[in-house]
XYZ file of C-alpha atoms in Angstrom:
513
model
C -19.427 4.928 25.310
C -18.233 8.104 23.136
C -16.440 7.310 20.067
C -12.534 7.865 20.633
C -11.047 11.305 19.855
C -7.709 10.059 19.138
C -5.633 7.298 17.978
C -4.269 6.513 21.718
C -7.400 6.786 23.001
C -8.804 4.375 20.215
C -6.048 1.856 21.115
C -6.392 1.733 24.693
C -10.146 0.901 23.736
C -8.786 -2.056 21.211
C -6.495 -3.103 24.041
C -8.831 -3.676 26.690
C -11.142 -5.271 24.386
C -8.675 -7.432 23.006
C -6.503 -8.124 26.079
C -4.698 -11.764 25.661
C -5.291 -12.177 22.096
C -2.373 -11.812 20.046
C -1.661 -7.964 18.492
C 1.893 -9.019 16.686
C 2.795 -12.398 15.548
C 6.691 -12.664 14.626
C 8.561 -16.064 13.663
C 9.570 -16.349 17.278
C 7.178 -15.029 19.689
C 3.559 -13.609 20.015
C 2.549 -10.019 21.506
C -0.351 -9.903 23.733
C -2.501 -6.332 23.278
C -2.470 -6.464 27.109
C 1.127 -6.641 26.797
C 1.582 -3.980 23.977
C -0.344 -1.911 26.016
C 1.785 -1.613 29.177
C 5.303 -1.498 27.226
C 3.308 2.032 25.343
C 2.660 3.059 28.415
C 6.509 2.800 29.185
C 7.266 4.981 26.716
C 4.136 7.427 27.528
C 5.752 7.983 30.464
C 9.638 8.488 29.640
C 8.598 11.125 27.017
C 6.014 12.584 29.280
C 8.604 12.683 32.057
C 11.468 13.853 29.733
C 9.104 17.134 28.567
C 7.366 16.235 25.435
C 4.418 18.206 24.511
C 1.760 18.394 22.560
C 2.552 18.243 19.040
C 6.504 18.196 19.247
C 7.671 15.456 16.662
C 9.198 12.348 17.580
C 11.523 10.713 14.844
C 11.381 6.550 15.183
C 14.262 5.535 13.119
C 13.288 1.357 13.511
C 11.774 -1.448 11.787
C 8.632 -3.698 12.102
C 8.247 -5.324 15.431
C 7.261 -5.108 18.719
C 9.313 -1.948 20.076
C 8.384 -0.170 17.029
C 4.717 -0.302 17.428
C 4.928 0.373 21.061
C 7.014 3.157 20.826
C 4.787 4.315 17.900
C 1.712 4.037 20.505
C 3.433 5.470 23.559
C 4.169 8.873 21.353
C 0.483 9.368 20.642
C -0.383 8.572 24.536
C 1.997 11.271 25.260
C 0.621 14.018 22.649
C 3.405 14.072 20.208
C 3.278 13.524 16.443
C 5.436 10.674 15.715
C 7.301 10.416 12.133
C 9.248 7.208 10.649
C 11.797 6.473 8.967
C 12.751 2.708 7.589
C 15.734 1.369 8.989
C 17.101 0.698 5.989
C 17.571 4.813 5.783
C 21.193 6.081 5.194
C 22.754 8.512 7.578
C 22.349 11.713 4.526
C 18.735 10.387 4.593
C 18.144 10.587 8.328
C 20.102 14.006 8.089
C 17.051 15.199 6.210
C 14.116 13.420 8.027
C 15.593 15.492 10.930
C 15.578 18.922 9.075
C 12.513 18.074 7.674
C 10.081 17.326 10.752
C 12.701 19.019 13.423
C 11.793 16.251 16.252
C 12.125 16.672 19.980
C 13.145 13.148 20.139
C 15.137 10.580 18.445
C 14.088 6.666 19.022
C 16.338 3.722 17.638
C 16.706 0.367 18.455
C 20.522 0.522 16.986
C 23.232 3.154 18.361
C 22.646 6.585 17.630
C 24.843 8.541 15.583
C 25.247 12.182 17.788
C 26.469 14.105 14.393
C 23.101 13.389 12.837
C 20.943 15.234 15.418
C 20.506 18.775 16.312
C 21.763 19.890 19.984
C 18.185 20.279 21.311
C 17.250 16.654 19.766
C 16.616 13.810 22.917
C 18.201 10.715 21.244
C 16.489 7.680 23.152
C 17.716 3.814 22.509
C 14.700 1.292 23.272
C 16.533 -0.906 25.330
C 17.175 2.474 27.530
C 13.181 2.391 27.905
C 12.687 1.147 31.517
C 9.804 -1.790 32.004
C 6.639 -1.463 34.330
C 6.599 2.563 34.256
C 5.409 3.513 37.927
C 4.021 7.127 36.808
C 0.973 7.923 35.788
C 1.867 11.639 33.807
C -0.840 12.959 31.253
C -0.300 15.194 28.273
C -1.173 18.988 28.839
C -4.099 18.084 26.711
C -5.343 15.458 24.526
C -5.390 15.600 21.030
C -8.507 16.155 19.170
C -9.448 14.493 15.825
C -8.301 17.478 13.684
C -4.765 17.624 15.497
C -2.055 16.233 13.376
C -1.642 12.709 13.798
C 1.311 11.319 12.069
C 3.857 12.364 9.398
C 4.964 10.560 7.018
C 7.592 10.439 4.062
C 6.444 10.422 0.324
C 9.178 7.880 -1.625
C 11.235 10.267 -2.829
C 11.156 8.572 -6.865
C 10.607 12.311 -8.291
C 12.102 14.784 -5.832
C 12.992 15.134 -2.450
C 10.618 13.170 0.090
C 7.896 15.465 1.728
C 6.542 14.855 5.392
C 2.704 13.835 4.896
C 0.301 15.047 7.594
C -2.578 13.031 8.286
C -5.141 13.952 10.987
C -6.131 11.350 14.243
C -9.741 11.857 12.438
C -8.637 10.865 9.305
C -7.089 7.559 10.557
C -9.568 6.784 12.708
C -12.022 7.206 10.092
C -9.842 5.733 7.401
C -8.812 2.422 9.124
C -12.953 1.783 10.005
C -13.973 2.101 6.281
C -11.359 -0.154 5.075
C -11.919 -2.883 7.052
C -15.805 -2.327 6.156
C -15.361 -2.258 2.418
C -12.813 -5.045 2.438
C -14.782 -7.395 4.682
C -12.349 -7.664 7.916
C -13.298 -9.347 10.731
C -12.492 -9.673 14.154
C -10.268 -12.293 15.043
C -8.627 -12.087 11.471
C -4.510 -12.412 10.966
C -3.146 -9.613 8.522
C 0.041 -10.214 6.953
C 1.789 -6.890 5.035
C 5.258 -6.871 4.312
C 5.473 -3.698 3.379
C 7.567 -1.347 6.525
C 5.258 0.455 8.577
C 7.329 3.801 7.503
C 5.674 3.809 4.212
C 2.158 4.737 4.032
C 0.634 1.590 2.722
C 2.399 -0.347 5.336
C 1.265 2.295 7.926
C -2.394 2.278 6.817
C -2.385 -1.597 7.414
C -0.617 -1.447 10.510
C -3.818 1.261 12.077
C -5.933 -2.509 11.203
C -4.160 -3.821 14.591
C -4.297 -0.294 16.681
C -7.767 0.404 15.865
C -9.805 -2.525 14.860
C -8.037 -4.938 16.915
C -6.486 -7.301 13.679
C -3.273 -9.366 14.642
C -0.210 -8.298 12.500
C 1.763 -11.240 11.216
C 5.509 -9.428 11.257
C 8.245 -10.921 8.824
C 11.853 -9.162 8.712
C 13.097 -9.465 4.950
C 10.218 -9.334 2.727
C 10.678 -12.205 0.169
C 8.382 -14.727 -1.805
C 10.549 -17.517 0.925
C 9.531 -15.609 4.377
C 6.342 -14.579 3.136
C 5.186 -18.172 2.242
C 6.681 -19.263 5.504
C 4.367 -16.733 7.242
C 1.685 -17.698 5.497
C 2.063 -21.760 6.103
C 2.836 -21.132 10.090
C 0.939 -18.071 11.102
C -2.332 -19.168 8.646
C -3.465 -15.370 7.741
C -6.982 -14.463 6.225
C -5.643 -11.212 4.828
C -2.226 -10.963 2.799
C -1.935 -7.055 1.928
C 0.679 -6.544 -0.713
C 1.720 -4.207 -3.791
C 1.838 -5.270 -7.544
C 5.618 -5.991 -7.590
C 4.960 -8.269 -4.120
C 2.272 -10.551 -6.123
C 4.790 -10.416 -8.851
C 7.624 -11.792 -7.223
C 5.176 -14.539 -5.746
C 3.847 -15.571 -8.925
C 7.082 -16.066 -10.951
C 10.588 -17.154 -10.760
C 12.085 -19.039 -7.768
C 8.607 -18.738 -5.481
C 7.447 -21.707 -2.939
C 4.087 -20.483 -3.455
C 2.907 -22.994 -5.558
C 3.922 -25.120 -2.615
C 2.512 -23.587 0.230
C -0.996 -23.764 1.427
C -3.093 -20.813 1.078
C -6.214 -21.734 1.568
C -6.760 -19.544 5.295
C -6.206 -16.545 3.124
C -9.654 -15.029 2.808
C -8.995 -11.610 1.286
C -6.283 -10.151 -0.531
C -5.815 -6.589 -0.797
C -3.356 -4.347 -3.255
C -2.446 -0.714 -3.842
C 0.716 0.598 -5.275
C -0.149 0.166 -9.060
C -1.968 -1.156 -11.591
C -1.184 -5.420 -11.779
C -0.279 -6.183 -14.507
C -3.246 -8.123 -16.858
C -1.072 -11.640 -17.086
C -0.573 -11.459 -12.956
C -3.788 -10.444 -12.506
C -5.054 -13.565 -14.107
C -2.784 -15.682 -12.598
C -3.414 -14.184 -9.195
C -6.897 -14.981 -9.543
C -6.462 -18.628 -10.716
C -3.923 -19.281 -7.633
C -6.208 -17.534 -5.102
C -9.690 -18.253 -6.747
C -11.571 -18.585 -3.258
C -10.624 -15.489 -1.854
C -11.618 -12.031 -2.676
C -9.304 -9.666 -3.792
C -9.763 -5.672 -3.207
C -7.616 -3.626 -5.565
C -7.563 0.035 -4.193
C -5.695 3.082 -5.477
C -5.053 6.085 -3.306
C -1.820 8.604 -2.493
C -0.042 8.791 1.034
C -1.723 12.209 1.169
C -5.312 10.652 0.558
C -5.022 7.921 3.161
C -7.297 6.151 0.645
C -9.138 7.509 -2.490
C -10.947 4.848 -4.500
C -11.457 0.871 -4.493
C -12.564 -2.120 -6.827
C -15.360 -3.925 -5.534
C -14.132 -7.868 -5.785
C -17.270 -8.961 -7.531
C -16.128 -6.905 -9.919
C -12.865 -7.932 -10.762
C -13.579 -10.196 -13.400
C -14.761 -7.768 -15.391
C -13.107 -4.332 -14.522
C -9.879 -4.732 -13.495
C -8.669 -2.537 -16.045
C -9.860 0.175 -13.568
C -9.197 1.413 -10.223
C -12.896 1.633 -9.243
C -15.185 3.811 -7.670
C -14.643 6.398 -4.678
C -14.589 4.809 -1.382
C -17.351 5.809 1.247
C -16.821 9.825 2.033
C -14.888 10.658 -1.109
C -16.202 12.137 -4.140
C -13.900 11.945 -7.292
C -13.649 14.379 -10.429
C -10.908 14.666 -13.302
C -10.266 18.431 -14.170
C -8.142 20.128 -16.693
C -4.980 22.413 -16.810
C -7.213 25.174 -15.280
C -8.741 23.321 -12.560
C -12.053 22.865 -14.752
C -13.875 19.652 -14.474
C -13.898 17.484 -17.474
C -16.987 15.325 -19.166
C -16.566 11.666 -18.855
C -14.209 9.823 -20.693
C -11.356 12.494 -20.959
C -8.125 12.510 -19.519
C -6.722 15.430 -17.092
C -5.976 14.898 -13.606
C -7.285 13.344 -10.853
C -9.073 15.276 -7.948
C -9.747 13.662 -4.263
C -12.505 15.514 -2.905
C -13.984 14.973 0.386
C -12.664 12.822 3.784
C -8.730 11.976 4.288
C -7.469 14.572 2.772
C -4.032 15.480 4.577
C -3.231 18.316 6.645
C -0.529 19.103 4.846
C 3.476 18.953 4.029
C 5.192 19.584 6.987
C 7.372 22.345 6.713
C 6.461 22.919 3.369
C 3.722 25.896 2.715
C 4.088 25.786 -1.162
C 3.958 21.961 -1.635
C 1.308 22.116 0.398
C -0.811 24.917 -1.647
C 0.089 23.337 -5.134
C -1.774 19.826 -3.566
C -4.327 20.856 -1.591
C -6.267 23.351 -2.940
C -9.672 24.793 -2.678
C -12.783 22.241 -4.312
C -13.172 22.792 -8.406
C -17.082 22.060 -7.789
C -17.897 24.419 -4.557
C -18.264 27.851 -5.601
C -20.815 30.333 -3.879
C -20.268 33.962 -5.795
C -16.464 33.254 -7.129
C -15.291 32.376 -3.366
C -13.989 28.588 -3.435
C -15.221 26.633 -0.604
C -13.671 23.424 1.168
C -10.726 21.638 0.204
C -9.406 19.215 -2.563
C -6.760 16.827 -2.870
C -5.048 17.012 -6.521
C -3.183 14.140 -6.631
C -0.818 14.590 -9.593
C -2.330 11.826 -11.356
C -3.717 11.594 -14.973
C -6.647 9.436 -15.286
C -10.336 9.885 -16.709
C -14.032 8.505 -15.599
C -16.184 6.675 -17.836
C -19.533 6.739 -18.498
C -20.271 4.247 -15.309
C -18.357 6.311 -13.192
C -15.121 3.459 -12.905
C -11.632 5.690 -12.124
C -9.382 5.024 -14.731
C -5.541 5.681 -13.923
C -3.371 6.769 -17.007
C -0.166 7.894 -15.153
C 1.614 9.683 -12.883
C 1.543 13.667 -13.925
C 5.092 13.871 -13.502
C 6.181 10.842 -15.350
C 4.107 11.613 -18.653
C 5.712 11.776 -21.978
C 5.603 14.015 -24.945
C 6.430 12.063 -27.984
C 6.459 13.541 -31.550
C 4.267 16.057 -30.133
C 1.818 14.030 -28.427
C 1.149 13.283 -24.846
C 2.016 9.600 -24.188
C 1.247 7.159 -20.714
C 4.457 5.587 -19.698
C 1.547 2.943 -17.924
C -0.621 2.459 -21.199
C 2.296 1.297 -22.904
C 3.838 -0.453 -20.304
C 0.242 -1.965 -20.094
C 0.498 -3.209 -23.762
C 3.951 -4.562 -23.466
C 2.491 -7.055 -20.447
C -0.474 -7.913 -22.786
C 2.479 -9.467 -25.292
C 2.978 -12.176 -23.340
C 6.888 -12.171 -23.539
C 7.723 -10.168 -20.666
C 8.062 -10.570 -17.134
C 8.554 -7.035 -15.910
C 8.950 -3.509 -17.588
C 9.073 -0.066 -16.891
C 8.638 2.545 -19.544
C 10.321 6.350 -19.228
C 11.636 9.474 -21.559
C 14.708 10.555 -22.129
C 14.819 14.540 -23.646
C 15.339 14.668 -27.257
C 16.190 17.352 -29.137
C 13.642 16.480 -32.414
C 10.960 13.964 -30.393
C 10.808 16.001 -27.791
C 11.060 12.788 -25.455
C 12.191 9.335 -26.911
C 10.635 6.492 -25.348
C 12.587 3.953 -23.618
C 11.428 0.513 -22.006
C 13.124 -1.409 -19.600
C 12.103 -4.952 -19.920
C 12.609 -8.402 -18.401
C 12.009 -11.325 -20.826
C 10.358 -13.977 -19.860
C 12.140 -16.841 -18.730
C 9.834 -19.358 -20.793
C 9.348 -16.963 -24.156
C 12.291 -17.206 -26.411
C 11.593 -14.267 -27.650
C 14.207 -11.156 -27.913
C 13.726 -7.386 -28.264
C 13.390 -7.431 -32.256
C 10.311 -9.644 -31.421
C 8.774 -6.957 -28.997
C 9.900 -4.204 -31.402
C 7.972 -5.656 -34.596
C 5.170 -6.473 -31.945
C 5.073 -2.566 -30.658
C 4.627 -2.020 -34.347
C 1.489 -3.915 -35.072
C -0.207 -2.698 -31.628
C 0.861 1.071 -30.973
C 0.946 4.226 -32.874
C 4.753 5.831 -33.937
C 4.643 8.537 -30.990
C 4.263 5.464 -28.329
C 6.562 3.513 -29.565
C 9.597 2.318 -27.449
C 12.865 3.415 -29.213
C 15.552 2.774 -27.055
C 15.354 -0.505 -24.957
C 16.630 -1.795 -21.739
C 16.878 -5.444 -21.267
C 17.705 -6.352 -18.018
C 17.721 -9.443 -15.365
C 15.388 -7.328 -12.985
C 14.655 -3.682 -12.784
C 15.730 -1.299 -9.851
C 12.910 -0.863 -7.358
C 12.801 1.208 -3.841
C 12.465 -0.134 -0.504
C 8.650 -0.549 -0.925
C 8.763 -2.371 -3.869
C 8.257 0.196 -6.420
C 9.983 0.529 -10.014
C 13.113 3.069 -9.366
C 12.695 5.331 -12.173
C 15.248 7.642 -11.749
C 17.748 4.479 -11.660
C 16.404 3.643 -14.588
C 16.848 6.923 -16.325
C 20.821 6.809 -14.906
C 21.240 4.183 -16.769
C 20.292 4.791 -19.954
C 21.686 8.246 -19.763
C 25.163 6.828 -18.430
C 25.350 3.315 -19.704
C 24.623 4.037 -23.635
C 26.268 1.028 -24.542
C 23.455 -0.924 -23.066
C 21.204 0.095 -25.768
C 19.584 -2.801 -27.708
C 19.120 -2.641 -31.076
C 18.773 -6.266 -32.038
């Protein structure tokens, strides 16, 4: 049999395969594939019969679950390019998801607000979806693997959120290799409590459509229901973020409590862990491997760590996964020699289609390759990420910051993450976030935001003479935050721009002890 040109296609393959084993496990009921499969094809047909075509944008507005994913499923059966949005989304936010993607159709679980919609926008509740759909309607034409797939929304931390464009190739492709690298097998229980509308979420969720993986579902996201999955569902893979370990290594957890020993691999993107939960992740979870990855919404997946490894190079992000070539270049575009810092280039498979609706964010990212040139004409197509980062000598990816979040201290360039990376190797704190606030003489001054730890005694005057012995005067924090927890996003990350409210709003929470 062919391989699958498309993502529905590639389902209904996984599907019939996979019939009465379980493709969603929630705390109160199990979803056969057999069963996922008809209620898609429910919603194949309403859009279908309702005048969808190829390539008009459906907006999901829902959370993790059954109806999602089949509603997810039955817009790629029917052609269209679905987009989602979390439900935790306010109404201004699902204003601009709309003006952003301009969808055809509107699907929530929960009433739908009229005003938020455009007059030619189909707004369809789920329990409108009739059961057992009698028709048997086909798209015009069936997407190939270079047709956009999905889109989906960058967080939003710096800027407005852009619509990602990933191609039905690129998943395909992308889902396959992951499992490979990261040693999924059939039969295997994934558990990711990140929502499915962000992309590391999304990318774990294409684990169940493609490669036939049951997805353990949890509704809150919490150290208490993710244990709880974990003891009654029994995963093999638990895919979370560096804040997720976090929270289930400290504080209030029941990990130490629960069993984990049907946890096999353990995979995270999101960030660099921090050194002290790194270590403690691997002491907790010493018989299963764990697969640190790095890679942008707009990369579907750029380089990982291979787990013998992680002993011994965890202060990297790896080497290029299979397909992708990596380079660091320079302000111009020019590749750099080993060991210095300048941006990091994606070159090769997954690279996105695109922003939708966005021309110029989409030229500034994807441009043409800084190592194919025949007689000055560029050929093919790079991904550059916005990252700062360098290579060493053994070809490991090192990650030095976001491009957008570096510093300029005293004159000098300064990584909010290197700093933030020597504050966790003090031992006395239990979070911390590092960001610049414009100065008129420094050019930025360096604030941290830090959580003590609940077992140091220590204070700030303890970190401050401790920043003095370790780092030079242009990285040193000067203003600090000390806080109970810091802001983060629905995904988990740090809120930086909270952060940067505060201190510009809330002086008086300065500490200068």
């Amino acid at each position: 049999m062919s391989s699958p040109l498309n993502i529905w296609d590639a389902f209904c393959l996984t599907a019939e395969r996979f019939g009465p084993a379980p493709a969603l496990l929630t705390q109160a009921q199990a979803y056969e594939f057999g069963e996922l499969r008809r209620r898609a094809e429910d919603y194949r047909q309403l859009l279908l019969g309702r005048g969808l075509a190829p390539q008009d944008r459906v907006l999901l507005n829902m959370r993790n679950g059954f109806e999602m994913l089949a509603a997810l499923l039955g817009v790629w059966g029917a052609g269209g390019i679905p987009a989602i949005i979390d439900s935790s989304c306010r109404s201004a936010q699902r204003r601009q998801a709309c003006e952003t993607v301009q969808p055809r159709f509107y699907i929530s679980v929960d009433p739908i607000d009229a005003t938020e919609l455009a007059d030619n926008v189909i707004g369809l509740r789920c329990a409108d979806v009739p059961r057992d759909a009698a028709a048997h309607l086909r798209p015009i034409r069936d997407a190939l693997p270079t047709d956009p797939a999905s889109i989906v929304f960058t967080s939003g931390s710096t800027g407005r959120p852009k619509g990602v464009v990933q191609s039905h190739g690129n998943i395909l492709r992308g889902a396959r290799t992951i499992a490979s690298y990261s040693g999924f097998a059939e039969g295997d229980r994934l558990l990711c409590p990140v929502p499915w509308a962000f992309d590391y979420g999304f990318v774990q969720l294409h684990q169940t459509i493609i490669c036939g993986l049951t997805q353990v579902v949890i509704e809150q996201a919490n150290p208490f229901t993710i244990c709880e999955a974990i003891g009654t569902h029994r995963p093999q893979v638990l895919a979370g973020t560096p804040s997720l370990y976090t929270f289930l290594l400290r504080g209030l957890s029941p990990l130490p409590q629960t069993d984990v020993s049907s946890l096999r691999i353990l995979t995270s993107s999101g960030g660099t862990i921090p050194p002290s939960i790194r270590s403690e992740l691997l002491d907790r979870f010493s018989e299963a491997r764990i697969v640190l990855n790095y890679g942008l919404t707009e990369t579907y997946r750029t380089a990982f760590l291979d787990p013998a490894l992680v002993h011994t190079h965890a202060d990297t992000i790896g080497r290029p996964i299979p397909g992708v070539d990596v380079v660091v270049v320079d302000d111009r575009g020019l590749p750099l020699p080993a060991g210095e810092v300048g941006e990091i280039v994606h070159r090769g498979d997954y690279i996105c289609l695109g922003y939708w609706g966005d021309d110029a964010a989409t030229q500034r990212a994807v441009r043409p390759d800084p190592c194919l040139s025949m007689s000055g004409a560029a050929l093919g197509r790079a991904l550059f990420t916005g990252d700062y980062g360098f290579i060493d000598i053994d070809g490991f990816l090192h990650f030095r910051g976001r491009r957008d979040h570096q510093l300029k201290s005293m004159g000098v360039r300064v990584s909010p993450s290197e700093v933030e990376s020597l504050l966790f190797s003090s031992g006395m704190v239990h979070e911390v976030a590092v960001f610049g606030i414009e100065h008129d003489m420094l050019g930025h001054e360096v604030w941290a935001a830090v959580v003590i730890n609940s077992e140091s005694e220590a204070g700030v005057s303890r970190l401050q003479a401790y920043v003095r012995e370790t780092m030079s005067p242009y990285m040193q924090p000067r203003r600090w935050l000390r806080l109970e927890h810091l802001p983060r996003t629905v995904t988990g990350k740090v809120d930086y721009p909270e952060l940067r409210r505060a201190a510009a709003a809330q002086p008086s929470r300065r500490i200068t002890e």
